[in-house]
CSV table of C-alpha atoms in Angstrom, one decimal:
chain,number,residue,atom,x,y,z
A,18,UNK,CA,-31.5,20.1,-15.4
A,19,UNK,CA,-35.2,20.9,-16.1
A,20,UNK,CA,-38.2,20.4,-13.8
A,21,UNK,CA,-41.5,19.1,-15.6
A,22,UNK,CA,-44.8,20.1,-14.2
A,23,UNK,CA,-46.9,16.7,-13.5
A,24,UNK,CA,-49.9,15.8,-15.3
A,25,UNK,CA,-47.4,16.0,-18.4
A,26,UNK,CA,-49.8,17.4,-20.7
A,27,UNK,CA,-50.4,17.1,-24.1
A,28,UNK,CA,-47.0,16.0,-26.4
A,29,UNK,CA,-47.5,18.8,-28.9
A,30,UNK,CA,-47.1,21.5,-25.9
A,31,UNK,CA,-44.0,19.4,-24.9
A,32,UNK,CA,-42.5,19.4,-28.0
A,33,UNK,CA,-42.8,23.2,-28.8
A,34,UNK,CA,-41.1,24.0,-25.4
A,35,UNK,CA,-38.4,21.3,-26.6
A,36,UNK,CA,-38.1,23.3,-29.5
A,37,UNK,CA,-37.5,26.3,-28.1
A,38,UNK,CA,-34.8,25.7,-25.6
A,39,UNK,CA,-33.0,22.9,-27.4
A,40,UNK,CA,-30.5,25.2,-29.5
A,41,UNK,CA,-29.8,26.8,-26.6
A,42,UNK,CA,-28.5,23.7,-24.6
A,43,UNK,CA,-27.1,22.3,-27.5
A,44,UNK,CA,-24.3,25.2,-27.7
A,45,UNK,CA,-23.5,25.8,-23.9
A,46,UNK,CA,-23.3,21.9,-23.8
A,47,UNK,CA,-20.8,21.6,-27.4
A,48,UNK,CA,-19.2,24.7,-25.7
A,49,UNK,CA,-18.7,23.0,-22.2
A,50,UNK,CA,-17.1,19.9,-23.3
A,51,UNK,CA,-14.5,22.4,-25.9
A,52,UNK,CA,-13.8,23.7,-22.5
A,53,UNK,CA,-13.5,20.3,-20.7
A,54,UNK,CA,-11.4,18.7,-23.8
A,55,UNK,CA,-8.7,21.8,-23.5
A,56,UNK,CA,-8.4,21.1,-19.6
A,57,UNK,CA,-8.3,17.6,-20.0
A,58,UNK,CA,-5.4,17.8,-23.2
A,59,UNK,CA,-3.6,20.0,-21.1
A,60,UNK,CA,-3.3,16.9,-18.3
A,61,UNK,CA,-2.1,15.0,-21.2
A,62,UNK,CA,-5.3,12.4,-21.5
A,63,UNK,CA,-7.3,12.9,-25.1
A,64,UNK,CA,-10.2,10.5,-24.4
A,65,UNK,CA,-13.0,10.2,-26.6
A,66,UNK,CA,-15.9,12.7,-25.8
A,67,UNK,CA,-19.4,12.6,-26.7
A,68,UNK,CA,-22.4,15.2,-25.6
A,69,UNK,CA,-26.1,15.1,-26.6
A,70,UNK,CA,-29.5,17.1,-25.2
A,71,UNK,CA,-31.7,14.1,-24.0
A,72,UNK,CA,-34.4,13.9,-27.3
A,73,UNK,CA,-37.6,14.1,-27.2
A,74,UNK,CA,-38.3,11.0,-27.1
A,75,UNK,CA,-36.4,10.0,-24.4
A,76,UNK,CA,-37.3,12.6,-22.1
A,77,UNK,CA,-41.0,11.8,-22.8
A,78,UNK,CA,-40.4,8.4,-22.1
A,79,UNK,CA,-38.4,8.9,-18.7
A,80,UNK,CA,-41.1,11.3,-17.6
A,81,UNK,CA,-43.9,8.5,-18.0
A,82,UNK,CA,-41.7,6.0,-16.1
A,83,UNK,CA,-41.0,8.3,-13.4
A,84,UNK,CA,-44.6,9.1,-12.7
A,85,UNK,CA,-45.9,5.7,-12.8
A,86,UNK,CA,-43.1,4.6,-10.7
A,87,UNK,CA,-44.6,3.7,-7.3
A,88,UNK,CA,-42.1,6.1,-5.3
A,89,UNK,CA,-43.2,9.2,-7.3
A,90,UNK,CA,-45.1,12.0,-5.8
A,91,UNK,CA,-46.0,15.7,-5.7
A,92,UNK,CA,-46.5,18.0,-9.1
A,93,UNK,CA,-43.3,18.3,-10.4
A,94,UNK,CA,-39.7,16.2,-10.8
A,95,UNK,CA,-36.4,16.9,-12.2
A,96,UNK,CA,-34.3,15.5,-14.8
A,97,UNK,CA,-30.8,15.5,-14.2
A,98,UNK,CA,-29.3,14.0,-17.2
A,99,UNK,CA,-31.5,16.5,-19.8
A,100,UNK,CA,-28.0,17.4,-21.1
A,101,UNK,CA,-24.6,15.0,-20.4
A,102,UNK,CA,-21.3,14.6,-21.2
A,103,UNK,CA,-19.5,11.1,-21.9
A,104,UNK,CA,-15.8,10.8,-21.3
A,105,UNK,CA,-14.5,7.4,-22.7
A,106,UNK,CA,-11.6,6.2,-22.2
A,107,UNK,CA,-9.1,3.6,-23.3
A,108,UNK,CA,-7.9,2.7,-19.6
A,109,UNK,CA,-9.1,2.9,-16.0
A,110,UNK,CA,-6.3,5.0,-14.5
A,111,UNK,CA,-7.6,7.1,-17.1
A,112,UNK,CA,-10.7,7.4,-15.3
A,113,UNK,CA,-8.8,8.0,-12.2
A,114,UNK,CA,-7.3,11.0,-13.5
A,115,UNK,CA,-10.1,12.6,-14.8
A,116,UNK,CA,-12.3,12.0,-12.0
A,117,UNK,CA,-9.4,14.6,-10.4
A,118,UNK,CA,-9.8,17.3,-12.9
A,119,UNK,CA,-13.6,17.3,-12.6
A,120,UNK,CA,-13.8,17.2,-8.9
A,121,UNK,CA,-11.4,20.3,-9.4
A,122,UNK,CA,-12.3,22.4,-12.5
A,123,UNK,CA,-16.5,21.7,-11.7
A,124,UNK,CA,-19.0,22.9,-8.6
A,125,UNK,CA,-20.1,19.0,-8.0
A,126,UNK,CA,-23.6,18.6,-6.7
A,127,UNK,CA,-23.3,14.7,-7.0
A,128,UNK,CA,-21.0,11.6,-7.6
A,129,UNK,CA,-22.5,8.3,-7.9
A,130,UNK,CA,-20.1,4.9,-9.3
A,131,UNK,CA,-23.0,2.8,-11.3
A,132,UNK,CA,-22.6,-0.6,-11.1
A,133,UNK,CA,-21.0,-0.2,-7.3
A,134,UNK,CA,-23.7,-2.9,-6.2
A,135,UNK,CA,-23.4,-6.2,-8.3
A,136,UNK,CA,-22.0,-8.9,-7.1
A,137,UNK,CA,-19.6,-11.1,-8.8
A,138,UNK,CA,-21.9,-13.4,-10.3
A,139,UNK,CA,-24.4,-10.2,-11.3
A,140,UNK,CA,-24.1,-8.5,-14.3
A,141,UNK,CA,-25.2,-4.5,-14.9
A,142,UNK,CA,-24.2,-1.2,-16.2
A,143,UNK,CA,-20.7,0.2,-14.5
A,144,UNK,CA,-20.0,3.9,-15.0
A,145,UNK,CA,-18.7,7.2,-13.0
A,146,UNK,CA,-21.7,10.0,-13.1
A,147,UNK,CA,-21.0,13.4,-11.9
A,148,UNK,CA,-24.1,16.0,-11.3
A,149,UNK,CA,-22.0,19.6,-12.0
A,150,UNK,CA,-23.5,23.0,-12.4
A,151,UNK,CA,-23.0,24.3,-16.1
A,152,UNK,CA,-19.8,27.3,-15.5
A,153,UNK,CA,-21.2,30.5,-14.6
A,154,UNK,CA,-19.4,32.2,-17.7
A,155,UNK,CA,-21.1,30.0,-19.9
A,156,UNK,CA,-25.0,30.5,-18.1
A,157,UNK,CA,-23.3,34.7,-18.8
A,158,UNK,CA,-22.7,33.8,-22.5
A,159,UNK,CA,-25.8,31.7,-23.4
A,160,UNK,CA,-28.6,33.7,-20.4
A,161,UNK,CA,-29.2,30.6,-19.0
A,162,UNK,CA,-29.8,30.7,-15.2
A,163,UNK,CA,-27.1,29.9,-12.8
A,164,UNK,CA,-28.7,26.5,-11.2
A,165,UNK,CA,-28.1,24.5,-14.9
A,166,UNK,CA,-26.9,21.2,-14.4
A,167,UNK,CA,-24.9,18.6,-16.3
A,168,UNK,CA,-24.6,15.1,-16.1
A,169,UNK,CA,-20.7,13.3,-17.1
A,170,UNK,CA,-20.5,10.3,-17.7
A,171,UNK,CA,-16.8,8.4,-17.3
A,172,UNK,CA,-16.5,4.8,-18.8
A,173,UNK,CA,-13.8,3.1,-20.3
A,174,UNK,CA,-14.0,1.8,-23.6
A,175,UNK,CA,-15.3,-1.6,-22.8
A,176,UNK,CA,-17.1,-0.1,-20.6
A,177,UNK,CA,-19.2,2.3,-22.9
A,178,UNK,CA,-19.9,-1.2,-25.4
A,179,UNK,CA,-21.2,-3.4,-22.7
A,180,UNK,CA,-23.5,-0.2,-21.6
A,181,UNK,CA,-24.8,0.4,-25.1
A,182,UNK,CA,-25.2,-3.3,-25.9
A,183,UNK,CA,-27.1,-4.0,-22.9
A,184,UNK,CA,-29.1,-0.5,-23.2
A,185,UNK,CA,-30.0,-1.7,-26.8
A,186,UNK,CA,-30.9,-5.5,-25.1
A,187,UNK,CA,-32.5,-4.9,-21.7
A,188,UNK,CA,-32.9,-1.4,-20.8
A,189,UNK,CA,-35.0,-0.1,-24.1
A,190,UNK,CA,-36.6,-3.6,-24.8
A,191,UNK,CA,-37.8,-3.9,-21.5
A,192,UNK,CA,-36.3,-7.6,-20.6
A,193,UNK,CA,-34.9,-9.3,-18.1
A,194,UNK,CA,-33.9,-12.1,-18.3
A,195,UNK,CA,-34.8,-14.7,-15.6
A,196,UNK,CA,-33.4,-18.2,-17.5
A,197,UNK,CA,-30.4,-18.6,-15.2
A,198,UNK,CA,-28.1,-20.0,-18.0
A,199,UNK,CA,-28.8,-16.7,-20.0
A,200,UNK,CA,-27.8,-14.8,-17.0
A,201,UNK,CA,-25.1,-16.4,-16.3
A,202,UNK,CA,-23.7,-16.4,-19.5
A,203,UNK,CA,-24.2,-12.7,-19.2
A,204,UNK,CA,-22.6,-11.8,-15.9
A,205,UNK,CA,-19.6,-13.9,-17.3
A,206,UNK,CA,-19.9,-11.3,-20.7
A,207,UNK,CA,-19.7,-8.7,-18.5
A,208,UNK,CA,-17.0,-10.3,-15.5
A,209,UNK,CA,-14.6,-10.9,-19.2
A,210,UNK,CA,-15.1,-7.5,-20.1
A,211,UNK,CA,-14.4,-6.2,-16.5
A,212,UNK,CA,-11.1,-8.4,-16.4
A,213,UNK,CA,-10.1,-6.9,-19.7
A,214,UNK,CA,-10.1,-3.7,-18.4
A,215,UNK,CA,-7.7,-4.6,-15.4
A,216,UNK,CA,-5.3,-6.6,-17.9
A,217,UNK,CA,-4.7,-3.8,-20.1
A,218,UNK,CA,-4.3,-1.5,-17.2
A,219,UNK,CA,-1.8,-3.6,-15.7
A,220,UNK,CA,0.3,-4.3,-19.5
A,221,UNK,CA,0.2,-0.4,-19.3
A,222,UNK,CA,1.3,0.1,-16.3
A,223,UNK,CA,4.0,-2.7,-16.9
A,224,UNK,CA,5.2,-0.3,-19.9
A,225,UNK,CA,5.0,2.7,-18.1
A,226,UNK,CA,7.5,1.2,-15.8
A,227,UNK,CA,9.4,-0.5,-18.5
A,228,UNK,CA,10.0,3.0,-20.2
A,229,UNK,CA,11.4,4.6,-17.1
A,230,UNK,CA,13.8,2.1,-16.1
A,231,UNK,CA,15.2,1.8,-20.0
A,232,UNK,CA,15.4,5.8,-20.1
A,233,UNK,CA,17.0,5.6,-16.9
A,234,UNK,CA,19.6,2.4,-18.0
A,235,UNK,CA,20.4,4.5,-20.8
A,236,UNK,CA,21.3,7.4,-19.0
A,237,UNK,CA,23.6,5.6,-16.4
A,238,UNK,CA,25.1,4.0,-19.9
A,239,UNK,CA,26.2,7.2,-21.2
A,240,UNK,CA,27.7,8.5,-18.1
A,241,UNK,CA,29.8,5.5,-17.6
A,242,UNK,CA,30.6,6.0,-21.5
A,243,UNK,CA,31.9,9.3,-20.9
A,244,UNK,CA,33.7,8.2,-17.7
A,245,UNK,CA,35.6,5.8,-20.2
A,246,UNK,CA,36.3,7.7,-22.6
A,247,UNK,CA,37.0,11.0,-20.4
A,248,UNK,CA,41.0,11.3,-22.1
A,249,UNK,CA,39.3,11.1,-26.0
A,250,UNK,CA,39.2,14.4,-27.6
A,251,UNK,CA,35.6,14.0,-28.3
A,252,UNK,CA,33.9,13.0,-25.1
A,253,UNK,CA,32.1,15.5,-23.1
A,254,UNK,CA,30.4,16.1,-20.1
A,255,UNK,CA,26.8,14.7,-20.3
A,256,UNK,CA,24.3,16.9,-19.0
A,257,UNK,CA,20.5,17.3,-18.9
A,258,UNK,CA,18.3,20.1,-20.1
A,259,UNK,CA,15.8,21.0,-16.8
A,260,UNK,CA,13.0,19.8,-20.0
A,261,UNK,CA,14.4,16.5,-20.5
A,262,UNK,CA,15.0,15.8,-16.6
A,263,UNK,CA,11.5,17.4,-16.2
A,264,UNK,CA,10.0,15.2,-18.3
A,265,UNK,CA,11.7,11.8,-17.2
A,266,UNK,CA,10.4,12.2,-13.8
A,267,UNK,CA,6.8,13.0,-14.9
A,268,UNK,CA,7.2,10.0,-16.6
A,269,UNK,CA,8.9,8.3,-13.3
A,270,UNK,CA,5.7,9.9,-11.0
A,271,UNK,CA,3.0,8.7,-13.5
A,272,UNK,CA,4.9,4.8,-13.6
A,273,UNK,CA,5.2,4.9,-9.6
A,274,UNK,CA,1.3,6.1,-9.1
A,275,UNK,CA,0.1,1.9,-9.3
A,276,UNK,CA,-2.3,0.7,-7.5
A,277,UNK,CA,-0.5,-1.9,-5.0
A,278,UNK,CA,-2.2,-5.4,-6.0
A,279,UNK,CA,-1.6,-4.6,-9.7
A,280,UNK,CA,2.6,-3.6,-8.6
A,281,UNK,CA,3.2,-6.5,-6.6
A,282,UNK,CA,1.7,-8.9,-9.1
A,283,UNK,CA,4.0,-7.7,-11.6
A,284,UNK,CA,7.7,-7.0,-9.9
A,285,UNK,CA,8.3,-9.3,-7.0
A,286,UNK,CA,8.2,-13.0,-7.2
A,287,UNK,CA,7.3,-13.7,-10.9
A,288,UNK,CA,9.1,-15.7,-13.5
A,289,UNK,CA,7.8,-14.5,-16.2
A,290,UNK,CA,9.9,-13.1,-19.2
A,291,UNK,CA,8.1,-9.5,-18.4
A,292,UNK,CA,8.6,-9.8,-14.4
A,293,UNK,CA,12.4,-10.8,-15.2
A,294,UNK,CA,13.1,-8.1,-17.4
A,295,UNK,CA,11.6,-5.5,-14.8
A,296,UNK,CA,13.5,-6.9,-12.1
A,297,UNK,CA,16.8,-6.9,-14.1
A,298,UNK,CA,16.5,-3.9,-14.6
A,299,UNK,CA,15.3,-2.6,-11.7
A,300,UNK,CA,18.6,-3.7,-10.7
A,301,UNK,CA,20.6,-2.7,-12.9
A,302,UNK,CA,19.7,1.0,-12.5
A,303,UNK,CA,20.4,0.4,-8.6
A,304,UNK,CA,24.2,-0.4,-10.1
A,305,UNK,CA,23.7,-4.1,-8.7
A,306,UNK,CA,25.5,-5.2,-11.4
A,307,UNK,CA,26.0,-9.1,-10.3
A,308,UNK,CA,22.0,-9.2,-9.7
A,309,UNK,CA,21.4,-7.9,-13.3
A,310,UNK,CA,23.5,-10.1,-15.1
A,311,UNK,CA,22.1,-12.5,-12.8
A,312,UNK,CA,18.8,-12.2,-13.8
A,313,UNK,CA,19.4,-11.5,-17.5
A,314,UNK,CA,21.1,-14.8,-17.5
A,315,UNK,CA,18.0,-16.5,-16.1
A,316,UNK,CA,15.4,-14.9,-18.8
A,317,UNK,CA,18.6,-16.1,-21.3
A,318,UNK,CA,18.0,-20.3,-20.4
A,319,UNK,CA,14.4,-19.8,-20.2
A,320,UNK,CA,13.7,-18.2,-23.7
A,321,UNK,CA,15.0,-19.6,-26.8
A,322,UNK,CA,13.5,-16.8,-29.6
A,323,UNK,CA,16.7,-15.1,-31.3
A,324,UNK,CA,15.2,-12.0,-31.4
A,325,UNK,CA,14.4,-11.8,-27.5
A,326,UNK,CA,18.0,-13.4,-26.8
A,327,UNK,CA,19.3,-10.6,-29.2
A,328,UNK,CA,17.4,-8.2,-26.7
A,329,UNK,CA,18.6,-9.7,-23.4
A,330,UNK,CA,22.2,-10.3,-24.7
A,331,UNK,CA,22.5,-6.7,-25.3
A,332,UNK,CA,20.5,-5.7,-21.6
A,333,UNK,CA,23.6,-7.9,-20.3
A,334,UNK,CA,26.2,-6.5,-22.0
A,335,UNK,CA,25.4,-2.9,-21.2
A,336,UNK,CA,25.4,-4.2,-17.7
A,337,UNK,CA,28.9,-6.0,-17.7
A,338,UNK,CA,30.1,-2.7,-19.6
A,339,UNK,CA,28.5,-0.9,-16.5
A,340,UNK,CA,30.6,-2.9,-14.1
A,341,UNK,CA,33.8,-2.5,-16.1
A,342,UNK,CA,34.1,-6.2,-17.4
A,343,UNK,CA,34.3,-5.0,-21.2
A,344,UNK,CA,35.6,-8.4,-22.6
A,345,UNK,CA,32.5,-10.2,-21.8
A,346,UNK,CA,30.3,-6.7,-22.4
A,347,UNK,CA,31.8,-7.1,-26.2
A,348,UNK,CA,31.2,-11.0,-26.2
A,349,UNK,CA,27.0,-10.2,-25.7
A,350,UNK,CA,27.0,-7.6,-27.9
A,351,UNK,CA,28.8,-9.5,-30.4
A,352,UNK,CA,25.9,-12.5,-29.6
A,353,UNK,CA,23.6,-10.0,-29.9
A,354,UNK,CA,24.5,-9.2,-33.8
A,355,UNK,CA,25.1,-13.2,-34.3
A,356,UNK,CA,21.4,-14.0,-33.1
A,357,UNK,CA,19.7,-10.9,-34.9
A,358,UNK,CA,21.8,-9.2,-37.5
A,359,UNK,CA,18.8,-6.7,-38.1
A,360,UNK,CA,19.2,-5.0,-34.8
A,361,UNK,CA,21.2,-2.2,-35.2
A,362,UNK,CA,21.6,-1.3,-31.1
A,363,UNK,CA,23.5,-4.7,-31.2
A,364,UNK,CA,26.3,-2.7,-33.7
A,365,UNK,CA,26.3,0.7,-31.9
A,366,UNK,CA,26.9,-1.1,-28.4
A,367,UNK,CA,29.4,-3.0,-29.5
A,368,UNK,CA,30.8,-0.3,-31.1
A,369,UNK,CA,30.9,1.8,-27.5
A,370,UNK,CA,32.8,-1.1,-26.2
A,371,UNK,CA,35.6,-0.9,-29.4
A,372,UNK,CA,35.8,2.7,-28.7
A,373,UNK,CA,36.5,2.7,-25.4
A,374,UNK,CA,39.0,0.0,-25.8
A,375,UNK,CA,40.4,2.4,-27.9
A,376,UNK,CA,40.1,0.1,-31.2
A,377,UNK,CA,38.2,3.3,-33.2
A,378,UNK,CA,38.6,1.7,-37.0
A,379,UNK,CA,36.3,-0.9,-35.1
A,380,UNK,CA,34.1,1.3,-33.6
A,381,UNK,CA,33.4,2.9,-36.8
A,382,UNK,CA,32.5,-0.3,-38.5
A,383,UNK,CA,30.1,-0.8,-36.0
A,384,UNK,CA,28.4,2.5,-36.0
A,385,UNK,CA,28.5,2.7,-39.5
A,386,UNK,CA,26.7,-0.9,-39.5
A,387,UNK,CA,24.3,0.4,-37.4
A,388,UNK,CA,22.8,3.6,-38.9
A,389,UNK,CA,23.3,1.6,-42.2
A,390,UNK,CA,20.1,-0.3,-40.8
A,391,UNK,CA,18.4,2.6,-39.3
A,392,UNK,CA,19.9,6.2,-40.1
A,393,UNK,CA,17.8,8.1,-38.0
A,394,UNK,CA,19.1,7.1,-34.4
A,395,UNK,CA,20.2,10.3,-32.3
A,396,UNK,CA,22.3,8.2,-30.1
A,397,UNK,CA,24.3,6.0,-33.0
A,398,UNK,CA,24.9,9.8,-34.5
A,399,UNK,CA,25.9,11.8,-32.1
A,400,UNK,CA,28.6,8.8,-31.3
A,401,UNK,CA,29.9,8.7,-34.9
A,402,UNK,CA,30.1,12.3,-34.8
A,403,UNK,CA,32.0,12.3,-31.3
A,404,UNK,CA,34.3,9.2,-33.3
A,405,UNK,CA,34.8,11.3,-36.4
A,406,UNK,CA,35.9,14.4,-34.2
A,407,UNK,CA,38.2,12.2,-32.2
A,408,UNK,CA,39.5,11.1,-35.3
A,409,UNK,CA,40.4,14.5,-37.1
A,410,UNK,CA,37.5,14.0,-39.8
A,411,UNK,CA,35.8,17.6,-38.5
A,412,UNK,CA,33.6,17.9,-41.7
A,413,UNK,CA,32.1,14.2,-41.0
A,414,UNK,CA,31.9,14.9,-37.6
A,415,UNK,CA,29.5,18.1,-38.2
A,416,UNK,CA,27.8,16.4,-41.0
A,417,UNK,CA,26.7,13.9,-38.4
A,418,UNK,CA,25.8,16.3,-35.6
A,419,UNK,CA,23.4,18.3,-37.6
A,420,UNK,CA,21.8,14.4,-38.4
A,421,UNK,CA,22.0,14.6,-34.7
A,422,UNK,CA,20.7,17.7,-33.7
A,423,UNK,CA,17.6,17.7,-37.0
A,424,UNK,CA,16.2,14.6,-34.7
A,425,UNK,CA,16.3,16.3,-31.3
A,426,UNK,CA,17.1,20.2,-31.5
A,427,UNK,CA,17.7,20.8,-28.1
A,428,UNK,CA,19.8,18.4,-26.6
A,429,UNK,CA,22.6,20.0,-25.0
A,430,UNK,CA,25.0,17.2,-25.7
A,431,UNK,CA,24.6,17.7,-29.5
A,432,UNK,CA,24.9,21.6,-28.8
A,433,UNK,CA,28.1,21.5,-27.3
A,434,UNK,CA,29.3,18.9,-29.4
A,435,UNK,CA,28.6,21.1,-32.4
A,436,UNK,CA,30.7,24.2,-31.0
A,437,UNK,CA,33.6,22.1,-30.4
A,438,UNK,CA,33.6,21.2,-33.6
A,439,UNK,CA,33.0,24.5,-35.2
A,440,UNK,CA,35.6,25.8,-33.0
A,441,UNK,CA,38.0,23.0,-34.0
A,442,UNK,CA,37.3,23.9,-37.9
A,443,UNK,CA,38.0,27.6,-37.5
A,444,UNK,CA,41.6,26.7,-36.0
């Protein structure tokens, strides 16, 4: 912040004080948002940031509006925005979080959300600005005083485009537009912009929860898997690191924290493909088995694309497997394969069926099919390796856990898979 005496003087005067102090802002301001970029990475959100010192130009320019404004008086005024900080990011829960870090890593002298005021049929400039003071260490460092002040800016992407399009068309130009077509065809600009940002927020937020519930399927799969197969010489008890438990319920907090209107639009109710597949699931990690195969069967008569049957066909077999109906868990698997042959998941499920059935010459054909498409699956792996142990074939076995272990170092499954083996070699 910097407070310009009133008449404004002469523009050479003004331009050697600019001079003077702009190196100065320039490096506690690049500083400031290095500082800001390392607390924002370490919440896990890498937007875009920009910084700039106001030129001179522009600071002459808002000085001559401001005093010929008609609610200007006295000899002096302050500009807030001298030096600023724009955070831009890709989605609006973005914004949300890192509205929280500022409020608690700055000393906030002001919060104001632009655009808070249009109506629906309006359009205008929408934005987040904080006032903060500039960190006492870095006033230390650079002997600047302690009342410095920065303006951040938060936008979202679409956001920061609509704000520099219509900076570039109505704020530096001077124009506004009174033909009511041109302004309507400019609130709708900005209202399609606006709904943009919600959509993508909400196909996030639909993936975020889609994640969670497949990590969490998949984790209820192999512990029926190695209830199964708890006789076979190369089962084992499947167990969790504290990291990788940590990290699936970040993951579960971060897909729970949705606003309301966006949650409900998306699970209950809907017939869409995406709503089914959330529900199904949904279920399916609840252990309603009946619901899931239910609802699995539904999205199966209403979408006729092979490679989505292939999908849902192996959702619903992992399901009937869950429940203990392996017949009809190896039929979907096996009309998973027959409607994409390209999908190896569709061999390696199938193969976890033949397994536990106890048919292991065609549970190897299966997993064999299916790293054949894709070697580098941990899961398909650490199976074969389990398979080959089973089987007697210790060198294979170990040759396949290292594969394993190269593509996720510290699982503990893979660990303890490995010592058995080595154990079993040294015999």
């Amino acid at each position: 912040m910097i407070t310009l005496k009133v008449p404004l003087g002469n523009r050479t005067d003004l331009r050697e004080w600019y001079n003077r102090v702009h190196n100065g802002y320039e490096k506690v301001l690049y500083q400031m948002q290095r500082e800001l970029s390392d607390i924002l990475a370490e919440g896990d959100i890498h937007p875009t940031i920009k910084y700039r010192v106001k030129t001179l130009e522009s600071l002459y320019e808002k000085a001559q509006r401001r005093v010929k404004s008609d609610d200007f008086s006295g000899d002096s005024f302050c500009v807030t925005d001298f030096i600023g900080i724009r955070i831009v990011c890709p989605f609006i829960e973005d914004i949300r979080h890192c509205e929280q870090i500022i409020d608690s890593t700055f000393d906030v002298v002001e919060r104001e959300q632009k655009g808070a005021e249009y109506g629906f049929q309006e359009f205008g400039y929408e934005s987040v600005h904080y006032l903060v003071k500039v960190p006492k260490h870095l006033c230390e460092v650079f002997n600047f005083g302690g009342s410095e002040i920065c303006e951040i800016q938060l936008r979202t992407i679409l956001q920061d485009a609509w704000a520099e399009v219509e900076h570039e068309l109505v704020y530096k130009a001077e124009f506004t537009p009174f033909d009511e077509p041109l302004r309507r065809k400019l609130a709708a600009l900005n209202a399609n912009l606006s709904l943009s940002d919600i959509v993508f927020q909400e196909i996030r937020d639909y993936q975020r929860q889609l994640h969670v519930q497949l990590k969490r399927r998949r984790r209820s799969f192999w512990a029926t898997v190695q209830e199964a197969t708890s006789g076979d010489p190369g089962s084992f008890a499947a167990r969790e690191t504290k990291a990788e438990k940590q990290k699936d319920d970040t993951a579960f907090s971060r897909a729970s924290d949705v606003p309301e209107e966006i949650a409900t639009s998306m699970i209950p109710g809907g017939d869409s493909v995406d709503n089914l597949l959330l529900r199904a699931l949904n279920a399916h990690n609840r252990r309603s088995f009946d619901e899931a195969v239910t609802l699995y069967t539904r999205i199966l008569e209403t979408d006729s694309r092979s490679a989505v049957r292939a999908v849902i066909h192996i959702h619903r077999g992992m399901a009937l497997f869950a429940s203990g109906d392996y017949d009809e868990a190896l039929s979907d698997f096996t009309r998973a394969v027959e409607q994409d042959a390209s999908n190896p998941k569709a061999y390696y499920y199938r193969g976890i069926v033949h397994r536990v059935r106890g048919d292991r010459t065609a549970a190897l054909r299966d997993f064999d099919d299916c790293l054949s498409r894709d070697p580098f699956q941990f899961d398909p792996l650490l199976s074969r390796s389990q398979l080959h142990f089973a089987m007697g074939d210790r060198e294979q076995a170990l040759a396949d856990c290292d594969a394993a272990i190269s593509l996720h170092p510290h699982s503990s499954r893979a660990g303890e898979l490995r010592a058995r083996i080595i154990e079993g070699m040294n015999l």
